[in-house]
């Protein structure tokens, strides 16, 4: 009994699982390669999109600074509003910029100073109310704007906050 040759149906039973295993291995390999390729394509696309949005944001900051140098407060303010939206988009993507506070506060105070130089104190004060200043330099600069606008109490408060730092 031990040396009996395999019957045809026994041979078919043994060959089917091997065929199935080799096919499943190939499918697994193909699916893995496709998935890996998709991840690479998605990753590269995300990198490109992130780079583009960061470049747009940096361009907006440069435009704000150029408008401030020109003394064009209105255009600087408009570009600042656009930069805030871009910064929010960047934050939604999970990025954090260390210069966020600079872009958020320093440009706001610079725009407020631009309006104050033109004696448009109402606009300058509305910017200070919308974009509170929290660093010592900004508080001192805000105190000067408040002082020139006739807001003596707010000027003293800003100066006192700056001194407490």
PDB file of N, CA, C and O in Angstrom, residues 26 40 121:
ATOM      1  N   UNK A  26       0.618  36.519  -5.664  1.00  0.00           N
ATOM      2  CA  UNK A  26       0.759  37.488  -6.752  1.00  0.00           C
ATOM      3  C   UNK A  26      -0.210  38.658  -6.562  1.00  0.00           C
ATOM      4  O   UNK A  26       0.150  39.818  -6.752  1.00  0.00           O
ATOM      5  N   UNK A  40       2.844  57.046  -2.197  1.00  0.00           N
ATOM      6  CA  UNK A  40       3.901  57.932  -2.690  1.00  0.00           C
ATOM      7  C   UNK A  40       3.328  59.117  -3.475  1.00  0.00           C
ATOM      8  O   UNK A  40       3.738  60.254  -3.281  1.00  0.00           O
ATOM      9  N   UNK A 121      -7.100 107.747  13.479  1.00  0.00           N
ATOM     10  CA  UNK A 121      -7.033 107.051  14.770  1.00  0.00           C
ATOM     11  C   UNK A 121      -8.170 106.060  14.971  1.00  0.00           C
ATOM     12  O   UNK A 121      -7.978 105.015  15.605  1.00  0.00           O
TER      13      UNK A 121
END
